[in-house]
Short mmCIF file of C-alpha atoms and ligand atoms in Angstrom, two decimals:
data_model
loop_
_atom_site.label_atom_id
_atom_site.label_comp_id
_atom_site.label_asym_id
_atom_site.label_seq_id
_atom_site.Cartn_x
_atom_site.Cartn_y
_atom_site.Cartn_z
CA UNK A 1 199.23 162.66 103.94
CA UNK A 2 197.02 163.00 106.64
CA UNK A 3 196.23 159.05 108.41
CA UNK A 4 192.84 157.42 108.86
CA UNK A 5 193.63 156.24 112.70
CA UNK A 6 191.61 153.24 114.24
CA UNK A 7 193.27 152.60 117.57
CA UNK A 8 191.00 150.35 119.08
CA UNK A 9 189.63 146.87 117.71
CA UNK A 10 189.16 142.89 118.16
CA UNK A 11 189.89 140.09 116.35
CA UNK A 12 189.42 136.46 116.90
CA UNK A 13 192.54 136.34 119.13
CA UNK A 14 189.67 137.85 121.80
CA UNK A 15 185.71 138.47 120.91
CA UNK A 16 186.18 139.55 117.32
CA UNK A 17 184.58 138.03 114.75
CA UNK A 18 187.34 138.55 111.77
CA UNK A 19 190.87 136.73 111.88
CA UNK A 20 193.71 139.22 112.20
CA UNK A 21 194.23 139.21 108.51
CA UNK A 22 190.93 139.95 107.80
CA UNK A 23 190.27 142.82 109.82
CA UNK A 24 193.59 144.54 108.42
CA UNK A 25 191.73 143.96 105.03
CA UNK A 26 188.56 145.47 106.40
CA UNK A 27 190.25 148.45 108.00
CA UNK A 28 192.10 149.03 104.62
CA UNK A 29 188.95 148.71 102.34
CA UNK A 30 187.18 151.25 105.17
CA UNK A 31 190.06 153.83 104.35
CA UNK A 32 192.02 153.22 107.75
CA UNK A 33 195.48 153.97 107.40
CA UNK A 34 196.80 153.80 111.26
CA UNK A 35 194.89 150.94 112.90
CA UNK A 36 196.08 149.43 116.20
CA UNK A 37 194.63 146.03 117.16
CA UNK A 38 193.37 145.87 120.48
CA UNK A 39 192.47 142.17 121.65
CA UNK A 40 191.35 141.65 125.44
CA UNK A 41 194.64 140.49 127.11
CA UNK A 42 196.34 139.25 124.55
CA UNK A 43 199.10 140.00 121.50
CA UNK A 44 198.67 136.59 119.91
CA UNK A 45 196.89 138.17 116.84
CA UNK A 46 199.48 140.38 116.49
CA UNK A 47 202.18 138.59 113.74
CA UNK A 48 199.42 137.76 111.71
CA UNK A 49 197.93 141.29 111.38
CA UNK A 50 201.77 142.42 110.86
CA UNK A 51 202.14 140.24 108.12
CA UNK A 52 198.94 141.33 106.27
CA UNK A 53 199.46 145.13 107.25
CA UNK A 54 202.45 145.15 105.25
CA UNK A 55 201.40 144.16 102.45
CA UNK A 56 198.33 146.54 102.39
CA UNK A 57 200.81 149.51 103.06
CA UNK A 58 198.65 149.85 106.34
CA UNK A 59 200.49 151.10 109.99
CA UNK A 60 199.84 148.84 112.38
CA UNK A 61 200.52 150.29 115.47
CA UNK A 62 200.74 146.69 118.27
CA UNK A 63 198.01 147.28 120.76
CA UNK A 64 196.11 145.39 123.76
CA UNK A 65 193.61 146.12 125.59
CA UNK A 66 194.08 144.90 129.33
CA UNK A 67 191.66 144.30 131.77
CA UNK A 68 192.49 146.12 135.26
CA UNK A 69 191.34 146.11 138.75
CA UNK A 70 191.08 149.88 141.00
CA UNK A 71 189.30 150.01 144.04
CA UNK A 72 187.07 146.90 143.25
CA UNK A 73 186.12 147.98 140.02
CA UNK A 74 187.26 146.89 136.85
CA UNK A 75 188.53 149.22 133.77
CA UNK A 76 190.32 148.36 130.31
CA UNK A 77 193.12 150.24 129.86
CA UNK A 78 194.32 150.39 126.01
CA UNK A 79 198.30 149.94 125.23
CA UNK A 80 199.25 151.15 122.37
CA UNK A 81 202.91 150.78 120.61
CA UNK A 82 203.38 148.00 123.17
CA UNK A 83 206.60 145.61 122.39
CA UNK A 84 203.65 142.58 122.13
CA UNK A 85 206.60 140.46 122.71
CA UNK A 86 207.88 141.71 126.52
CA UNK A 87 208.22 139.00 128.78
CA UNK A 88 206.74 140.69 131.76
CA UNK A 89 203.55 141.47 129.23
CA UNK A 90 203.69 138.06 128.18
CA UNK A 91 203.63 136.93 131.43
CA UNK A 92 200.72 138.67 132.52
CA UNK A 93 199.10 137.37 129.55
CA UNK A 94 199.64 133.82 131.08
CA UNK A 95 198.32 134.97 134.24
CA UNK A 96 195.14 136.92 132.53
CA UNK A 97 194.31 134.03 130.17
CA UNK A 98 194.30 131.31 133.65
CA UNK A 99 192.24 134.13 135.69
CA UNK A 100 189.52 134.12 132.39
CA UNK A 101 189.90 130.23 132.40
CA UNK A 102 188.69 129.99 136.17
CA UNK A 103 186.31 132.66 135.59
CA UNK A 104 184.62 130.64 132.87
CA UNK A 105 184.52 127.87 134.81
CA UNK A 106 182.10 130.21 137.65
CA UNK A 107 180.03 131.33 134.81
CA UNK A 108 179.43 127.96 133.44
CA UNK A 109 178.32 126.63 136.88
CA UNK A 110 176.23 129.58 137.36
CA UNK A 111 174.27 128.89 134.11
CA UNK A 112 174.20 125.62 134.87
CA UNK A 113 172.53 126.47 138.44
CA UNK A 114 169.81 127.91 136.32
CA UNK A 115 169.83 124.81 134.25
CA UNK A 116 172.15 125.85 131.44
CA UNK A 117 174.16 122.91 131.29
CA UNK A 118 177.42 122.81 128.70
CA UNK A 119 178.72 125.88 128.69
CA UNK A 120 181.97 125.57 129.27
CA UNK A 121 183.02 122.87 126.91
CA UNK A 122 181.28 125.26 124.16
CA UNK A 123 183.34 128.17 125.10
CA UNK A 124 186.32 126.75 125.40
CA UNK A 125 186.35 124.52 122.06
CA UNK A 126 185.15 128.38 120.38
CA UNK A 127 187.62 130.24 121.79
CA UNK A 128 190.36 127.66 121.35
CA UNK A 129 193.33 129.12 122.05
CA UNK A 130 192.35 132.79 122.19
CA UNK A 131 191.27 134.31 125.42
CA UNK A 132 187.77 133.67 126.48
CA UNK A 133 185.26 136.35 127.35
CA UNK A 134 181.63 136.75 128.20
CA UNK A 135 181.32 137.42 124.61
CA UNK A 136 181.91 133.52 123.81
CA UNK A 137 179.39 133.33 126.51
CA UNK A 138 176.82 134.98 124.77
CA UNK A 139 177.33 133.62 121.57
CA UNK A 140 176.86 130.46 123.70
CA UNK A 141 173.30 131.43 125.28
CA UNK A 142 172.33 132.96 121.66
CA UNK A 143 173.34 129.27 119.88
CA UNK A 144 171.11 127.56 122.51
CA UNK A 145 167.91 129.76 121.84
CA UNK A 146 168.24 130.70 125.53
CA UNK A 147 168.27 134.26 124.27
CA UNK A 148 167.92 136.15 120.80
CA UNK A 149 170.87 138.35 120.70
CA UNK A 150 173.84 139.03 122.44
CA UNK A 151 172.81 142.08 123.79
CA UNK A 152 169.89 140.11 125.89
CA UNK A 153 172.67 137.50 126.84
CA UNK A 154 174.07 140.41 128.72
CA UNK A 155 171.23 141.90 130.26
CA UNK A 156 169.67 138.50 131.67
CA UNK A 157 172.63 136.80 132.56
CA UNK A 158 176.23 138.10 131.93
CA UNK A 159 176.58 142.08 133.15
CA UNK A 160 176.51 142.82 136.34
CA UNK A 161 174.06 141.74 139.21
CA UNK A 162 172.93 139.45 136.67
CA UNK A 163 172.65 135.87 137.37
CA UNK A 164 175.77 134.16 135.64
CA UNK A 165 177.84 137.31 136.59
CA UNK A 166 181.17 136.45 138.30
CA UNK A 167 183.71 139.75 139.85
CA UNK A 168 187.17 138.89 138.89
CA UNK A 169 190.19 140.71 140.02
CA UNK A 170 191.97 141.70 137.42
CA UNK A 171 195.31 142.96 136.78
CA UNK A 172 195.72 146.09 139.29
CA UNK A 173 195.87 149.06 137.66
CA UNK A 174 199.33 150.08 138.54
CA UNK A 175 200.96 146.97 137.31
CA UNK A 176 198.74 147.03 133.82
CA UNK A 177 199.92 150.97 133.35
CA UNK A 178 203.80 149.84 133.65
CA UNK A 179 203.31 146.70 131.59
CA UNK A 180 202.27 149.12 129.17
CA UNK A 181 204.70 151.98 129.62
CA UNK A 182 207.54 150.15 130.33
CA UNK A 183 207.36 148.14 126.55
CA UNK A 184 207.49 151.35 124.97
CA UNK A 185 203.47 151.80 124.75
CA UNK A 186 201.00 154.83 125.18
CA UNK A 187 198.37 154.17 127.96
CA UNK A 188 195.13 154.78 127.46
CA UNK A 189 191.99 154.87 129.39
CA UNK A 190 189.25 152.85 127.11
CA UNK A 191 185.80 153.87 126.63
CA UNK A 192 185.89 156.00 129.71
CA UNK A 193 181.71 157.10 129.79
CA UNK A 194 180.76 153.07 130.24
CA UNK A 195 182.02 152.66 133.57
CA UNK A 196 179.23 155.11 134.99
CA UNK A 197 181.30 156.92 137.22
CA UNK A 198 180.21 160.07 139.56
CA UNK A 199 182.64 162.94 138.64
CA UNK A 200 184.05 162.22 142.12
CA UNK A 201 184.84 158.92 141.32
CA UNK A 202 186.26 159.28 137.86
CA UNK A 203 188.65 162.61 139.19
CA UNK A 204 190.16 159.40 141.70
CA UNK A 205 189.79 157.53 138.69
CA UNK A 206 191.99 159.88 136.63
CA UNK A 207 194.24 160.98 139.23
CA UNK A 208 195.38 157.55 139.88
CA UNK A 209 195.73 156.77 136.33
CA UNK A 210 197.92 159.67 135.25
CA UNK A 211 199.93 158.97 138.68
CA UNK A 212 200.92 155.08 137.42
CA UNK A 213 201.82 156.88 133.75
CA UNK A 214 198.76 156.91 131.69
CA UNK A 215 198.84 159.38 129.32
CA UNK A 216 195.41 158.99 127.52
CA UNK A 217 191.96 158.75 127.43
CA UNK A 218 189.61 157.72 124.67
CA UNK A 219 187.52 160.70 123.55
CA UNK A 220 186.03 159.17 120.06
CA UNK A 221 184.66 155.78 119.99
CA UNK A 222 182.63 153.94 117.57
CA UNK A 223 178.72 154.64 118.36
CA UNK A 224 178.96 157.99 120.61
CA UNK A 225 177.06 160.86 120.13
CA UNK A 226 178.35 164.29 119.68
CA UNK A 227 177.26 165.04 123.74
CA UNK A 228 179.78 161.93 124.91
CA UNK A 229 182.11 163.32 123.11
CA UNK A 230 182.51 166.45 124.58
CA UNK A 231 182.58 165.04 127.86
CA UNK A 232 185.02 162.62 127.11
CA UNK A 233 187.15 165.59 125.68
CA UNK A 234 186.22 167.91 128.45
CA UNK A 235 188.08 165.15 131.09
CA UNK A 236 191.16 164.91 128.27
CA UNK A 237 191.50 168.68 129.03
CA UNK A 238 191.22 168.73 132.51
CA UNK A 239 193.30 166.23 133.48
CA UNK A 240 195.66 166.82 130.76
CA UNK A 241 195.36 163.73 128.69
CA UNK A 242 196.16 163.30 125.00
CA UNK A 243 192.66 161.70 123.29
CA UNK A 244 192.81 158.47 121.19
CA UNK A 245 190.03 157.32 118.49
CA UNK A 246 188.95 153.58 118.19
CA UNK A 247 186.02 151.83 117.28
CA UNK A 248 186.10 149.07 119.65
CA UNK A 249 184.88 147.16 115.83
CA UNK A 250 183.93 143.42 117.31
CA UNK A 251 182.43 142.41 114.28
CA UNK A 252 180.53 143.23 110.77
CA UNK A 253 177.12 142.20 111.56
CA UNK A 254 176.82 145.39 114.38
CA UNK A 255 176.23 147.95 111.82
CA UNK A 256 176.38 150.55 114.47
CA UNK A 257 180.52 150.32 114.24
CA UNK A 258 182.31 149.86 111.53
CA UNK A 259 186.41 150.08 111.18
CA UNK A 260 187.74 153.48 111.06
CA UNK A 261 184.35 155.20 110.93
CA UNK A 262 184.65 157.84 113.62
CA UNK A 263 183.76 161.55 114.52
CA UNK A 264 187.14 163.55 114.33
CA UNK A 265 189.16 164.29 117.53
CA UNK A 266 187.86 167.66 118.36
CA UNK A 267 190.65 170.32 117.56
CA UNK A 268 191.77 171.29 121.14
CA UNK A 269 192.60 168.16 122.00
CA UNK A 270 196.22 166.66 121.41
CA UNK A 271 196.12 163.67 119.69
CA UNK A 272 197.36 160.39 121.31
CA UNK A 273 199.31 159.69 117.93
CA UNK A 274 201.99 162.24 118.61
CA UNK A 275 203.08 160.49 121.89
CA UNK A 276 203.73 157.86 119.12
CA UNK A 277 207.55 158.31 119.04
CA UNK A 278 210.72 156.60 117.95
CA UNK A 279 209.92 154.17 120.92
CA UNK A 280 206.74 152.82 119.95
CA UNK A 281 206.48 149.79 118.01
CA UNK A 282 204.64 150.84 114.73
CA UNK A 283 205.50 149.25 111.43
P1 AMP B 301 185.01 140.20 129.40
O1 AMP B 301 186.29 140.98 129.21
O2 AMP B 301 185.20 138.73 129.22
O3 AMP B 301 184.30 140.55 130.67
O4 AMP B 301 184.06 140.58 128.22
C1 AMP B 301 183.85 141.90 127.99
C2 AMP B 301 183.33 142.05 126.58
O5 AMP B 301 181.97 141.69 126.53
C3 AMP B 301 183.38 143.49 126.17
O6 AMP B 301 184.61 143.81 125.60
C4 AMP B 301 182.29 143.58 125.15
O7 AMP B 301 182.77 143.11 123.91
C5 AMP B 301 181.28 142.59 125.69
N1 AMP B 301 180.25 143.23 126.52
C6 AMP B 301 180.35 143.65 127.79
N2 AMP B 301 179.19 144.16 128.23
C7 AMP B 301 178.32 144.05 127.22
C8 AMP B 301 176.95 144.36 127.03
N3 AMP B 301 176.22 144.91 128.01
N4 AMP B 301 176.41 144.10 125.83
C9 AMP B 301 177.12 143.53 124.84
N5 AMP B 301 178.41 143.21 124.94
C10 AMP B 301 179.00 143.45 126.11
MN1 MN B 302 185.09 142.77 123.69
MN1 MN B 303 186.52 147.45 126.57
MN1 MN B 304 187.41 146.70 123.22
#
């Protein structure tokens, strides 16, 4: 049988919008057979979407997607067949979840600077014990008629060199890569056209990557066009990478992305799925 894979998605354990069990439910009624769940720092949704993958007959391969720091910059690097239960992963996850905690708290006095006051006791009662992001933040600045979609949230105060924007130091890259590797997982560079890289900066980029034991790169993702694609695959071949497919799926009301619905890996590219070996923690 040949698999539907999804290898890259959110639940409410991060930014998503569905509980664990009901994105498995989603990614089954889209025709996903393979689908690895992805939260930002964190494997808490992980029994959950276990449970309810089993009884769908779905593989659920145990992902995370990990924020990392190179060279001042930040990246999200994608583990997938992790061990979600690996203390040195778990205690990153610690660390990760106090780093977005203090961030918040920057954020929320920024906005508050520009007279945005109650931010952070919004956030944090959303995201209760899930990790918080700038997408709670957002959701935040939408709820308060500050701004009418997310999207704006983003581009007036949250990216970068916007007014509310903090720069965290993440995990450093070399440390996220063994987390990763050493728990049995497949590393994987995530959506790697967003970070706007020069081609000088993205060979360091990919150089250092493969050096700390990634092994892939993301070459299909959820709303790219057929152009992004072949660049993403032309960088899988030079730098020998295997290429992964995810949808980075944050929630049903983007009808841009939708579980599972992705372009095909272009043929001359190994897939990242037969890295997946005896090792990797698929159910
Ligand atoms: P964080 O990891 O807390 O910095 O949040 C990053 C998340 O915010 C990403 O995974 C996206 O889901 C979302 N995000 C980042 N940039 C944008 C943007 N320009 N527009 C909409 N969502 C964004
Ligand atoms: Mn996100
Ligand atoms: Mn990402
Ligand atoms: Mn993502």
């Amino acid at each position: 049988m040949t698999e539907k894979y999804d290898l890259h998605c959110h639940s409410t354990a991060s930014d998503g919008v569905l509980s664990p069990t009901e994105l498995v439910q989603r990614a089954h009624e889209q025709g996903v057979t393979a689908l690895a769940l992805t939260d930002h720092d964190t494997t808490a949704g992980y029994e959950e979407a276990q449970t309810t993958a089993s009884k769908a007959n779905i593989k659920l391969i145990a992902g995370i997607e990990l924020s990392a720091s190179w060279q001042d910059k930040s990246f999200h690097i994608v583990g997938l067949g992790i061990d979600p239960h690996y203390p040195p992963l778990l205690e990153a996850i610690r660390n990760l979840q106090v780093i977005r905690l203090e961030r918040a708290g920057k954020i929320a006095a920024k906005l508050e600077n520009k007279r945005i006051p109650g931010a952070l006791e919004s956030v944090t009662k959303a995201a209760g014990d899930s990790m918080i992001t700038r997408t709670h933040f957002a959701d935040f600045l939408v709820s308060q008629n500050h701004v009418s979609s997310q999207q704006e949230a983003f581009d007036r105060y949250l990216a970068k060199d916007k007014p509310a924007y903090v720069a965290t130091v993440w995990a450093e890259l070399d440390l996220a890569l063994r987390w990763i590797t050493q728990s049995g997982g497949v590393a994987v560079l995530a959506h790697p056209l967003r970070y706007k890289l020069s081609a000088n900066w993205m060979k360091r980029l990919l150089t250092a990557f493969k050096q700390a034991g990634g092994q892939g790169i993301e070459v299909v993702t959820g709303r790219c066009s057929a152009d992004e694609i072949k660049l993403a695959a032309t960088l899988a071949n030079d730098f020998e990478l295997a290429g992964s497919v995810g949808s980075d799926f944050h929630s049903p009301a983007n009808q841009w992305v939708e579980l599972g619905r992705l372009a095909p890996l272009p043929t001359h590219i190994k897939p990242v799925w037969e890295l997946f070996g005896q090792a990797v923690n698929i159910v």
